[in-house]
XYZ file of C-alpha atoms in Angstrom:
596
model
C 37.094 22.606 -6.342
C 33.145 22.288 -7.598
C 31.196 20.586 -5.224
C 29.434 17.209 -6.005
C 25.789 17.891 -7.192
C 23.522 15.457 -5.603
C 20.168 14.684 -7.554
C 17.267 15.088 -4.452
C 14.261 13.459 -5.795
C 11.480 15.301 -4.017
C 8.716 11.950 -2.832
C 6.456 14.435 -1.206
C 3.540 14.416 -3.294
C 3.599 10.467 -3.883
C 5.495 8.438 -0.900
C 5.276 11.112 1.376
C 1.380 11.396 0.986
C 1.213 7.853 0.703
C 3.903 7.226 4.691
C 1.635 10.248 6.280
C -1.997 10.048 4.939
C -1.920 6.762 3.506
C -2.045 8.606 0.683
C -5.450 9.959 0.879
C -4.765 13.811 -0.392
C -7.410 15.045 -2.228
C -6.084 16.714 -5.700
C -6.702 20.831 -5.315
C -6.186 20.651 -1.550
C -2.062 20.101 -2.650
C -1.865 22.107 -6.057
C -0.793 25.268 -4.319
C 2.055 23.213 -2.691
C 3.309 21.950 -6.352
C 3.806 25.442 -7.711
C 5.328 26.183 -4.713
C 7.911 23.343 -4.985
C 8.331 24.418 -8.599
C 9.700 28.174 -7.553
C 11.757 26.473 -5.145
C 13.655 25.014 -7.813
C 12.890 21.377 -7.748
C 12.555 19.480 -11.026
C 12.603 15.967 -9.758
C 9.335 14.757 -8.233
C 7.863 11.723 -7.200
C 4.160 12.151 -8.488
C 2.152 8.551 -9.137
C 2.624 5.180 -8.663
C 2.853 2.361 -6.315
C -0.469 2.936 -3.922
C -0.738 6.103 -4.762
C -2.467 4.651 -8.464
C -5.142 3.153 -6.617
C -5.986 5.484 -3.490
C -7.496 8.237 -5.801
C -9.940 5.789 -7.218
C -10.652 3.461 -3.822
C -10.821 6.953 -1.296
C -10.566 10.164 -3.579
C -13.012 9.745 -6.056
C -10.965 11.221 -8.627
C -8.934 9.922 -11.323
C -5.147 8.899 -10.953
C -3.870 9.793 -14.747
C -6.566 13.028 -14.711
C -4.037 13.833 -11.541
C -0.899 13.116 -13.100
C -1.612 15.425 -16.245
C -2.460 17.956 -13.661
C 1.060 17.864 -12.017
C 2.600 17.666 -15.487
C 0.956 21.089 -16.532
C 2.120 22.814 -13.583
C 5.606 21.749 -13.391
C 5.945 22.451 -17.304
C 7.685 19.881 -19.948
C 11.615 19.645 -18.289
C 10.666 18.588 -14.995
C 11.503 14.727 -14.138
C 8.458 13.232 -12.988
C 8.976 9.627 -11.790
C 6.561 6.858 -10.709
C 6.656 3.918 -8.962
C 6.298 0.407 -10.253
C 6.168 -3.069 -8.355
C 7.736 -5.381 -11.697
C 5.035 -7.462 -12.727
C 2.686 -6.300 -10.534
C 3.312 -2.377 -11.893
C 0.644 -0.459 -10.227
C -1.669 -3.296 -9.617
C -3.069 -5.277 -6.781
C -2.251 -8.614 -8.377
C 0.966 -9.837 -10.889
C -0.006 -8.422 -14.415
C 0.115 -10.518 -17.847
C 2.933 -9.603 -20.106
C 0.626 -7.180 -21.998
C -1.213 -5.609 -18.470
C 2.375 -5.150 -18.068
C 2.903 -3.137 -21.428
C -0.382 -1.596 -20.928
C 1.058 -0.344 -17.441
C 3.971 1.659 -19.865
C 2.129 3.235 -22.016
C -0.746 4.647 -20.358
C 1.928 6.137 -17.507
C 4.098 7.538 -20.442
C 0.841 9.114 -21.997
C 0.132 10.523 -18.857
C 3.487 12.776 -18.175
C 5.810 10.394 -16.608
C 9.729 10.418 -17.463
C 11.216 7.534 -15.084
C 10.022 4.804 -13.587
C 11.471 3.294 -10.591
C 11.009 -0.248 -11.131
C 11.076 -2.947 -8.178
C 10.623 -6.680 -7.226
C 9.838 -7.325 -3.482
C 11.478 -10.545 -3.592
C 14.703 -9.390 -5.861
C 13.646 -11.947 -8.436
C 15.121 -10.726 -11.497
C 12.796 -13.014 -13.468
C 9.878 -10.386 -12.527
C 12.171 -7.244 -13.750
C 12.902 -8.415 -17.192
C 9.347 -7.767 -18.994
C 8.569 -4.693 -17.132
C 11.708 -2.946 -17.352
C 11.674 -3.576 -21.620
C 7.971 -2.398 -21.355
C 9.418 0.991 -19.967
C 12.095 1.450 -22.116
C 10.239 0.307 -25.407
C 7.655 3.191 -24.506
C 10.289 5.572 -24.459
C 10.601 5.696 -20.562
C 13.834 5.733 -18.500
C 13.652 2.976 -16.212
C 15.456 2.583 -12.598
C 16.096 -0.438 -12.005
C 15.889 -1.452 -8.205
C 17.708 -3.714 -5.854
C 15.252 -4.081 -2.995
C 16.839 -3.576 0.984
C 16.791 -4.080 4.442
C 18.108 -4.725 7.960
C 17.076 -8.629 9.441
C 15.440 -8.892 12.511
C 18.473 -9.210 15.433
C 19.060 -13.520 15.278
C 17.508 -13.778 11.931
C 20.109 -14.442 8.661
C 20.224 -15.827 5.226
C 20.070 -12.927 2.738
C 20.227 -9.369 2.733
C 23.364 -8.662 2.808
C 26.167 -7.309 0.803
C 26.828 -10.406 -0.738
C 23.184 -10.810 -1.271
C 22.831 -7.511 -3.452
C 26.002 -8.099 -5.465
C 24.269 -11.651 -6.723
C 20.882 -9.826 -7.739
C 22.913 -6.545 -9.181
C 25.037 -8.909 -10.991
C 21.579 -11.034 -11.872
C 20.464 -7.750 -13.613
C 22.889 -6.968 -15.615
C 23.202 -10.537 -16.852
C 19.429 -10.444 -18.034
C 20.696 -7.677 -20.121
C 17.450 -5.727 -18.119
C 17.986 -2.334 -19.854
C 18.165 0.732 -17.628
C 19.251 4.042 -17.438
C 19.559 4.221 -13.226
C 20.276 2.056 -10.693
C 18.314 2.689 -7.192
C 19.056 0.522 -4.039
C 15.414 0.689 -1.980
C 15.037 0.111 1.555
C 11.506 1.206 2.089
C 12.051 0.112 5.893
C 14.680 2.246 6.481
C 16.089 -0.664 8.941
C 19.794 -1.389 5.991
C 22.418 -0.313 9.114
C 24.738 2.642 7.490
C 27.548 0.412 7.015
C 25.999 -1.810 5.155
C 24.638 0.762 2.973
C 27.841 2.475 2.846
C 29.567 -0.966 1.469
C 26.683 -1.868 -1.072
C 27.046 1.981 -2.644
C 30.773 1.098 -2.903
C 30.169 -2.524 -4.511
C 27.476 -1.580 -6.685
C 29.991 1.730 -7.835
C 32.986 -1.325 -8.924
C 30.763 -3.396 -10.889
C 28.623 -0.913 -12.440
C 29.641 0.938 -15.312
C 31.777 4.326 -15.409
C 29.127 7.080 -14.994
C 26.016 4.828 -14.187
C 23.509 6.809 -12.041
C 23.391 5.452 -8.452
C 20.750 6.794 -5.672
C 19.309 5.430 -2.081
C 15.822 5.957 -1.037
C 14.865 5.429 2.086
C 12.554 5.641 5.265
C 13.014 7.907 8.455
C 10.618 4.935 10.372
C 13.903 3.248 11.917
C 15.468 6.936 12.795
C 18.278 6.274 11.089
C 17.751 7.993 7.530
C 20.393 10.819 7.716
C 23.284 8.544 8.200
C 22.090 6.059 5.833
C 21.842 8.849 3.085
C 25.521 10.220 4.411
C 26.708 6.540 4.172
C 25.761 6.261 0.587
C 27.145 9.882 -0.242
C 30.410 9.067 0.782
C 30.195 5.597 -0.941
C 29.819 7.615 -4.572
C 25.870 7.956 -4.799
C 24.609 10.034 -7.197
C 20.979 10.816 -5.801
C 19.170 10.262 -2.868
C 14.717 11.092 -1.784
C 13.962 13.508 0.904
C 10.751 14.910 1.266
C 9.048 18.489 2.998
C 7.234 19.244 5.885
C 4.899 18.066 7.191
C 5.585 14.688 5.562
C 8.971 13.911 5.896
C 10.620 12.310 8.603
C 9.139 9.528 10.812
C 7.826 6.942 8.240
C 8.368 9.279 5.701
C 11.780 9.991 3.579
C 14.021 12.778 5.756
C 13.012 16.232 5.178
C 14.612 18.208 2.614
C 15.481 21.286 4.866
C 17.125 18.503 7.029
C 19.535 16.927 4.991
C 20.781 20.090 3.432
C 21.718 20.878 7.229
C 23.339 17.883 7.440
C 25.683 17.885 4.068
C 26.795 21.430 5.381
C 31.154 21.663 5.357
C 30.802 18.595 3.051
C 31.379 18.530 -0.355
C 28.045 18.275 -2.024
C 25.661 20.222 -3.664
C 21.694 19.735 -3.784
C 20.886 23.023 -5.930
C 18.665 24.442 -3.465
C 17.661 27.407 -1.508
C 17.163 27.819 2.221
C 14.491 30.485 1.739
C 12.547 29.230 -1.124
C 12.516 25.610 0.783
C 11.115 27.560 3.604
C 8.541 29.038 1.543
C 7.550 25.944 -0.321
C 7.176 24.239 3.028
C 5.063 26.521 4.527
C 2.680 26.379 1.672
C 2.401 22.609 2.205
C 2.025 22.741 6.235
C -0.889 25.264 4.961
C -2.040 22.911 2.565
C -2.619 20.767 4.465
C -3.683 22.042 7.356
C -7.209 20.424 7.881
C -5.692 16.683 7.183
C -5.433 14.289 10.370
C -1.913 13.568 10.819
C -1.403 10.336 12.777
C 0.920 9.822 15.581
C 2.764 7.160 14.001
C 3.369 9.031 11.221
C 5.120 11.476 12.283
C 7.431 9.130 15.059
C 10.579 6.923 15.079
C 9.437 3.558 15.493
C 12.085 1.628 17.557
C 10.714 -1.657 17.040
C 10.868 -1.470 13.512
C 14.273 -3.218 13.352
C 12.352 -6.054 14.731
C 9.754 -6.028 12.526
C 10.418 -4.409 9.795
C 7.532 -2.447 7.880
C 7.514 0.342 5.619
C 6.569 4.040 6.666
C 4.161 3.674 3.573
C 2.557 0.776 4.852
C 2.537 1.380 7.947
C 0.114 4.454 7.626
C -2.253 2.907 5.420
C -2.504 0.023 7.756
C -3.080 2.312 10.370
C -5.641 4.191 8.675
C -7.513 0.870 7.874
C -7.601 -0.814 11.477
C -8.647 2.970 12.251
C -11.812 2.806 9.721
C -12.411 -0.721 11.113
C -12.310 0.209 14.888
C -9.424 -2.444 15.172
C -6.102 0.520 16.258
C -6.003 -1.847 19.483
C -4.565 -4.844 17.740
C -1.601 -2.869 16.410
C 0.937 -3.365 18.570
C 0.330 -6.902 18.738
C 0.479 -7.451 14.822
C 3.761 -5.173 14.787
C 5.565 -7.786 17.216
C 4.192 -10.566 15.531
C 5.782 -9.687 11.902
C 8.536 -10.775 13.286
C 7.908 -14.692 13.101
C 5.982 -14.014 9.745
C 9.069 -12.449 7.652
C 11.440 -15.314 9.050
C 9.038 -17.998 8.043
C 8.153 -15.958 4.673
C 11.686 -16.527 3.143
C 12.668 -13.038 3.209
C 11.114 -11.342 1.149
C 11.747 -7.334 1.467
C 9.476 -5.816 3.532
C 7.921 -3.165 0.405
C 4.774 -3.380 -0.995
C 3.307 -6.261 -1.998
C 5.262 -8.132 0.498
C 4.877 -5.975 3.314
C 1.323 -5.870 3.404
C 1.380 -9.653 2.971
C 3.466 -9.748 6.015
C 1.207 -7.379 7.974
C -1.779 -9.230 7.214
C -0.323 -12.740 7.836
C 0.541 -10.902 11.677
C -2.848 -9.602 11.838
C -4.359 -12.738 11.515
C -1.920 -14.682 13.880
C -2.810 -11.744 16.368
C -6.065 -12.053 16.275
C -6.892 -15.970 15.230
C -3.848 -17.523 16.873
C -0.693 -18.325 15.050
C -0.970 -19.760 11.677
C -4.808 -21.005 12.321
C -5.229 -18.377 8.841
C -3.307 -17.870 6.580
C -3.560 -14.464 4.590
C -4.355 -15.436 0.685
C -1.537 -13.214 -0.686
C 1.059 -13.845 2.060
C -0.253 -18.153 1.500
C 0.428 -17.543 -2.280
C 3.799 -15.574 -1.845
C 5.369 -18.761 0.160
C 3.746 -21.168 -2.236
C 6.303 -19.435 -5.236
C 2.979 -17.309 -7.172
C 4.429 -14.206 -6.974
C 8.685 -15.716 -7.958
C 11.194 -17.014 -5.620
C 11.472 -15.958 -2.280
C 15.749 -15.214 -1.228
C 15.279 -18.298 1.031
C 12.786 -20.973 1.115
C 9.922 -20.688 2.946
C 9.085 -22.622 6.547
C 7.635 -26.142 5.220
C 5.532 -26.405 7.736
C 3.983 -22.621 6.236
C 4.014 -23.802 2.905
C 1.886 -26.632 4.227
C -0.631 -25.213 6.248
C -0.592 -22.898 2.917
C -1.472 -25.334 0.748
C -4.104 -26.818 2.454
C -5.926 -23.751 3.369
C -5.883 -22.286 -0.069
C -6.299 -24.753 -2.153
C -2.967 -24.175 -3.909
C 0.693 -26.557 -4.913
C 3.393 -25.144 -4.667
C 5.180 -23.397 -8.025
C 8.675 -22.794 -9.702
C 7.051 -21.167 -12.634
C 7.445 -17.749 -13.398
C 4.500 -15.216 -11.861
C 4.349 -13.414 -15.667
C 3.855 -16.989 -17.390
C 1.318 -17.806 -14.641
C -0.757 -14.364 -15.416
C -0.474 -14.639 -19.009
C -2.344 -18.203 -18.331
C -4.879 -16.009 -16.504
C -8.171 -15.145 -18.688
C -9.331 -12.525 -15.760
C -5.378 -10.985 -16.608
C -5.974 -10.089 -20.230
C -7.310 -6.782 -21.645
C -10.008 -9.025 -23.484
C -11.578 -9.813 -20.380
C -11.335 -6.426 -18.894
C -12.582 -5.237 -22.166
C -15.613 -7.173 -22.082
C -16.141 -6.278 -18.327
C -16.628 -2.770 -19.127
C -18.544 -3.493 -21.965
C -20.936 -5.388 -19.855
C -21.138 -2.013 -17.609
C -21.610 -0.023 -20.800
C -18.411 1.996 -19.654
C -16.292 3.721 -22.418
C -13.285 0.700 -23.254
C -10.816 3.494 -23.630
C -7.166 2.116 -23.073
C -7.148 3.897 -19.309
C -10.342 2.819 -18.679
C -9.220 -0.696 -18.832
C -6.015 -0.419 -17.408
C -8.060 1.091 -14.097
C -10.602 -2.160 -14.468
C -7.332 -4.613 -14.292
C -5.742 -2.402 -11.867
C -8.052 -2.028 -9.128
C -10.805 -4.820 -10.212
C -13.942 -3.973 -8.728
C -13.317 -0.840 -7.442
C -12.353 0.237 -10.408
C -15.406 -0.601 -11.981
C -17.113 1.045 -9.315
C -15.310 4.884 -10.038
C -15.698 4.107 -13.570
C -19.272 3.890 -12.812
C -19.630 7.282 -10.797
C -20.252 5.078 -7.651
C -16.746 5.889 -5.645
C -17.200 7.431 -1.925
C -14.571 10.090 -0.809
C -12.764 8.812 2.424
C -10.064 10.932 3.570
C -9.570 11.899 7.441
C -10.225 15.771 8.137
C -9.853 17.898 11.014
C -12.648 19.712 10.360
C -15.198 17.049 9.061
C -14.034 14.486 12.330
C -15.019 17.645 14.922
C -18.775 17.742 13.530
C -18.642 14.211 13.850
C -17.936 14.034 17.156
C -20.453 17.391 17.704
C -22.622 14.725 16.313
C -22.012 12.180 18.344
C -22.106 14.420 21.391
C -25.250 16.190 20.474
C -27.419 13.777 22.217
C -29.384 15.990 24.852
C -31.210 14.750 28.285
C -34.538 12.883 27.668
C -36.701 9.519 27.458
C -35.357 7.344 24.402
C -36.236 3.435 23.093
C -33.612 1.537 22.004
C -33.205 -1.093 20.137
C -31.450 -4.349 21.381
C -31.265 -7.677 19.795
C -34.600 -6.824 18.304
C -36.440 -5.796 21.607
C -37.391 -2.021 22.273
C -36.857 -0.632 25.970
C -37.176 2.870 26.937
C -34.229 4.885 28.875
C -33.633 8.019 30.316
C -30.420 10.458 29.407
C -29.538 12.463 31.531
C -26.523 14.588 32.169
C -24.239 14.232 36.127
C -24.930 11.737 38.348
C -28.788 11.134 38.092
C -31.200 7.927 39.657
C -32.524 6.782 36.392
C -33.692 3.300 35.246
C -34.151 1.361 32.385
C -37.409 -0.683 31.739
C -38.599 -2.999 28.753
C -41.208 -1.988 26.768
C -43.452 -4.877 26.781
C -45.036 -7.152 24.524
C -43.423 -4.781 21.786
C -40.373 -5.963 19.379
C -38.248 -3.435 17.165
C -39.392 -4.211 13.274
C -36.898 -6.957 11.700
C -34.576 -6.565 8.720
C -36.732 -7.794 5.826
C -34.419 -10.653 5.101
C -33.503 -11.691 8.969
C -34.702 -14.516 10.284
C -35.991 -15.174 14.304
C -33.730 -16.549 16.393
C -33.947 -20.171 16.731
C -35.068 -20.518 13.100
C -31.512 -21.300 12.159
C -27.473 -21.247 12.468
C -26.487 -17.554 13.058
C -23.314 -17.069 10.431
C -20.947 -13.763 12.123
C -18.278 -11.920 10.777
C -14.897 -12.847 12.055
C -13.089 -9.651 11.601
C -14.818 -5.559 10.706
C -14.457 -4.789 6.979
C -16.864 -4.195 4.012
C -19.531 -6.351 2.432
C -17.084 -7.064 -1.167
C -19.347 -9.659 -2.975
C -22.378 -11.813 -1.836
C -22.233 -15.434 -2.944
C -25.065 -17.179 -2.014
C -28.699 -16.405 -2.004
C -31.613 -17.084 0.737
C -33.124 -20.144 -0.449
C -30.377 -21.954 -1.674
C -28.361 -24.970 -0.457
C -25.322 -25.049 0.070
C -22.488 -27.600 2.062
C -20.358 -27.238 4.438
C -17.389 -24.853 3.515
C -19.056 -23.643 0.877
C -18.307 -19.421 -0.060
C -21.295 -17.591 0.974
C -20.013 -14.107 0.956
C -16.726 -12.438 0.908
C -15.432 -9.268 2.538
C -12.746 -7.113 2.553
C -10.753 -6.437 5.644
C -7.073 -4.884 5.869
C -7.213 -5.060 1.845
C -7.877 -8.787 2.502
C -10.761 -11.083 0.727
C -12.501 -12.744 3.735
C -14.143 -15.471 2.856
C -17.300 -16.394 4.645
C -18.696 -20.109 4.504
C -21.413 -22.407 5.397
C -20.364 -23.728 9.082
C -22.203 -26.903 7.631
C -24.452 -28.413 5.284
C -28.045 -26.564 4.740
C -30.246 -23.972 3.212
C -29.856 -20.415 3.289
C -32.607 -18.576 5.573
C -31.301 -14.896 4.967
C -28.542 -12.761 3.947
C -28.751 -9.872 6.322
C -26.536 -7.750 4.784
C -26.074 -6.168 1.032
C -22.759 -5.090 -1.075
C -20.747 -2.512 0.493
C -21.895 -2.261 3.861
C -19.334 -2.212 6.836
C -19.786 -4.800 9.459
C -18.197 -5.179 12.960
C -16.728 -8.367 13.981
C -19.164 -10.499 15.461
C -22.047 -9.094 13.167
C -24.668 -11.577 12.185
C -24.269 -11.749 8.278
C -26.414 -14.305 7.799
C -28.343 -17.520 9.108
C -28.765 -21.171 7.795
C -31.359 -23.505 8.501
């Protein structure tokens, strides 16, 4: 008797980038890798979409559809090629109008795609609908995804078999067209039973022949099973990924789960040796790239606190470039509280990084004395309904903090109300920059806002980690030699001595003589010092030195942990200086600017 073939949809080159690196892979460093996966046999990849849209244009420098006609080229015209799509969000950082949305279809279709996988965070069907008819109208085949995962231990109200029988059965009476149907659990925390009876519920009420797969996460450890659960339930596909990004918060590794189907009665279509090859032209590939430890480890805690091997990297990577690793732990065990009070909402981007920042904040400001603007929005029904309702108390600190009522409308009918969410707006935007209003170019703009002005204007910064590039740093660092030095403290010189072992040396002041202020600063005592409260990046500057402003009033905003911190007048007054400009990185505590 023929052995079951099992479609493997290779994620390497999008979600395992994206779990590892936090996507940061610089095109031609992984080219060599895709041939090599092509003589190996696959013809299913994961290649764009989700985060991986926006890292090449926030930390690459290079252009995501440039890359995905790239990949297309090499694997040839047969290959599947399959993207990633958050429902009305697509690819975006916010919820997308109805025609952002349609915009979102045909620009990934021009640029080489043949499936998208198509997903709500919350399961709200309502947010499905329009983007999965965008896909198929553009001649797409769309997957249509029922979002999973485990509950923290004590913690219960959705997610469970139950659960995705009412949101399968939601789908298919939206009459959603698809041609697949995927159940995600970007956690990797569904146990294997449960998996194994949602395959085998979803197999009964879905039509003879319908396509069924599982993708998961290795973060929990507990990948391989899930994968054999939903095998042996009637799947019909599942994701690994190769070395060296598979396993830990990656998908399992391909090599691996064709060890563990062997005496069983399924067929992937691949072979040992050319896997082997393949992989070792990716380990080589990548070489030079700073693997985290995280990355490549089973989290225990993650059933806990459940976060995604995707965004669990790029979070990483982010406290990393913000000197703030420290506070991870702390923000992991706090998730725990935030998903409970959140309603629920499956931990996959956008919600997880809601979550995460929501923990981050309660970490470091105390519990709910912040409350992150997207995770403050999510429980306040902006982005659809959550699977249960939200904390009240939340949803009122919410409120008052942001501004915001609460909402039952749908999140498409709310961004088609937007003006900033139409392609008119971005249309003028990039006519104001004099950049070419090509359909991409505006789809970028709306995509990644001002960052994606700024690659459009040949102003992006390359910021990946490398091996080689963080040793001369550190050479760098290190190269200071023994000597007499003057320093610079608080705006008063003194000399020191370096010197190497144990040596008597002293530090004087040199008097009567002051280092040479910022040209905007102001002297102490001349006004209200105004600090940073967490390290990030100087986004937009507000105000202006000279003008008056109240109390609470937006003086400057920066970005931390993909977060808009907003930066106000402690009280009424008049701006003496802004001591910083757009774009530069400040450390928490940093004196941003003074009122008088």
């Amino acid at each position: 008797m023929a052995k079951k073939f099992i479609d493997v949809m290779d994620t390497t080159f999008r979600d395992g980038f994206q779990s590892v690196f936090g996507g940061r892979v610089l095109l031609n460093d992984f080219l060599p890798a895709v041939e090599a996966a092509k003589e190996a046999g696959i013809t299913h990849f994961e290649f764009g979409g989700g985060a991986r849209f926006q890292v090449p244009f926030f930390y690459l420098n290079e252009n995501a559809f440039d890359n995905m006609d790239k990949f297309r080229e090499i694997v040839g015209p047969d290959a599947n090629l399959q993207t990633l799509a958050r429902g009305v969000n697509t690819v975006m950082l916010d919820t997308g109008s109805r025609e952002l949305v349609d915009l979102h279809a045909k620009m990934f279709k021009k640029h080489g795609t043949t499936t998208i996988r198509n997903f709500d965070a919350l399961n709200d069907v309502n947010n499905l609908i329009d983007s999965g008819r965008s896909i198929v109208n553009h001649g797409l085949k769309h997957e249509v995804v029922v979002t999973m995962m485990d509950l923290p231990p004590g913690c219960e109200g959705a997610h469970t078999v139950d659960f995705y029988e009412k949101i399968l059965r939601d789908i298919l009476d939206a009459e959603i067209p698809y041609d697949s149907v995927c159940f995600k659990d970007a956690t990797g925390t569904a146990n294997p039973q449960k998996v194994y009876e949602t395959i085998k519920m979803a197999r009964k009420l879905l039509p003879e022949g319908t396509h069924i797969r599982l993708h998961t996460q290795e973060t929990a450890g507990i990948s391989v099973a899930q994968n054999l659960a939903a095998l042996e339930a009637g799947a019909d596909g599942i994701d690994a990924a190769a070395h060296p990004v598979s396993g830990g918060t990656s998908q399992p590794d391909l090599l691996v789960m064709m060890h563990a189907i062997k005496g069983k009665d399924y067929d992937f279509g691949f072979d040992f040796e050319k896997l082997l090859k393949y992989e070792a032209t990716l380990k080589e590939c990548l070489a030079d790239y700073f693997i985290p430890p995280e990355a490549t480890q089973v989290e225990p805690l993650i059933q806990f606190s459940p976060m995604p091997g995707g965004a669990l990297t790029a979070n990483t990577q982010m406290l990393r470039d913000n000197n703030m690793m420290d506070k991870f732990h702390d923000a992991i065990l706090a998730m725990r509280e935030v998903v409970e009070k959140g309603g629920y909402g499956t931990s996959v981007t956008p919600v997880s990084q809601f979550y995460f920042q929501q923990a981050l904040n309660n970490t470091l400001m105390g519990p709910w004395k912040k409350i992150a603007p997207g995770y403050g929005r999510m429980v306040l029904g902006y982005f659809g309904k959550t699977p249960v309702a939200p904390d009240e108390e939340v949803v009122k600190i919410a409120a008052e903090q942001l501004g915001l009522e609460p909402t039952t409308e749908k999140a498409i009918d709310l961004a088609d109300k937007d003006e900033k969410k139409s392609v008119a707006f971005w249309t003028k935007r990039l006519e104001e920059e004099g950049i070419e209003t090509s359909e991409e170019n505006i789809f970028i703009a709306a995509a990644c806002d001002e960052k994606g002005i700024t690659f459009l204007k040949g102003e992006a910064e390359v910021n990946v980690r490398k091996l080689s590039e963080m040793q001369n740093e550190k050479e760098e660092c290190t190269g200071m030699g023994s000597g007499n030095y003057t320093v610079v403290v608080d705006g008063q010189k003194f000399s020191v001595q370096v010197a190497e072992g144990d040596a008597n040396i002293q530090v004087t002041a040199v008097q009567g003589e002051a280092a040479a202020a910022p040209e905007a600063a102001v002297p102490a005592g001349e006004g209200e010092e105004i600090k940073a409260l967490l390290p990030g990046n100087v986004w937009k500057v507000v105000a202006n030195p000279g003008q008056s402003v109240a109390e609470g009033d937006k003086i400057m905003i920066l970005e931390s942990m993909k977060m808009e911190i907003d930066v106000v007048a402690p009280r009424g007054g008049v701006i003496k200086s802004i001591n910083v400009n757009v774009n530069d990185k400040v450390v928490e505590g940093q004196v941003v600017a003074v009122i008088g």
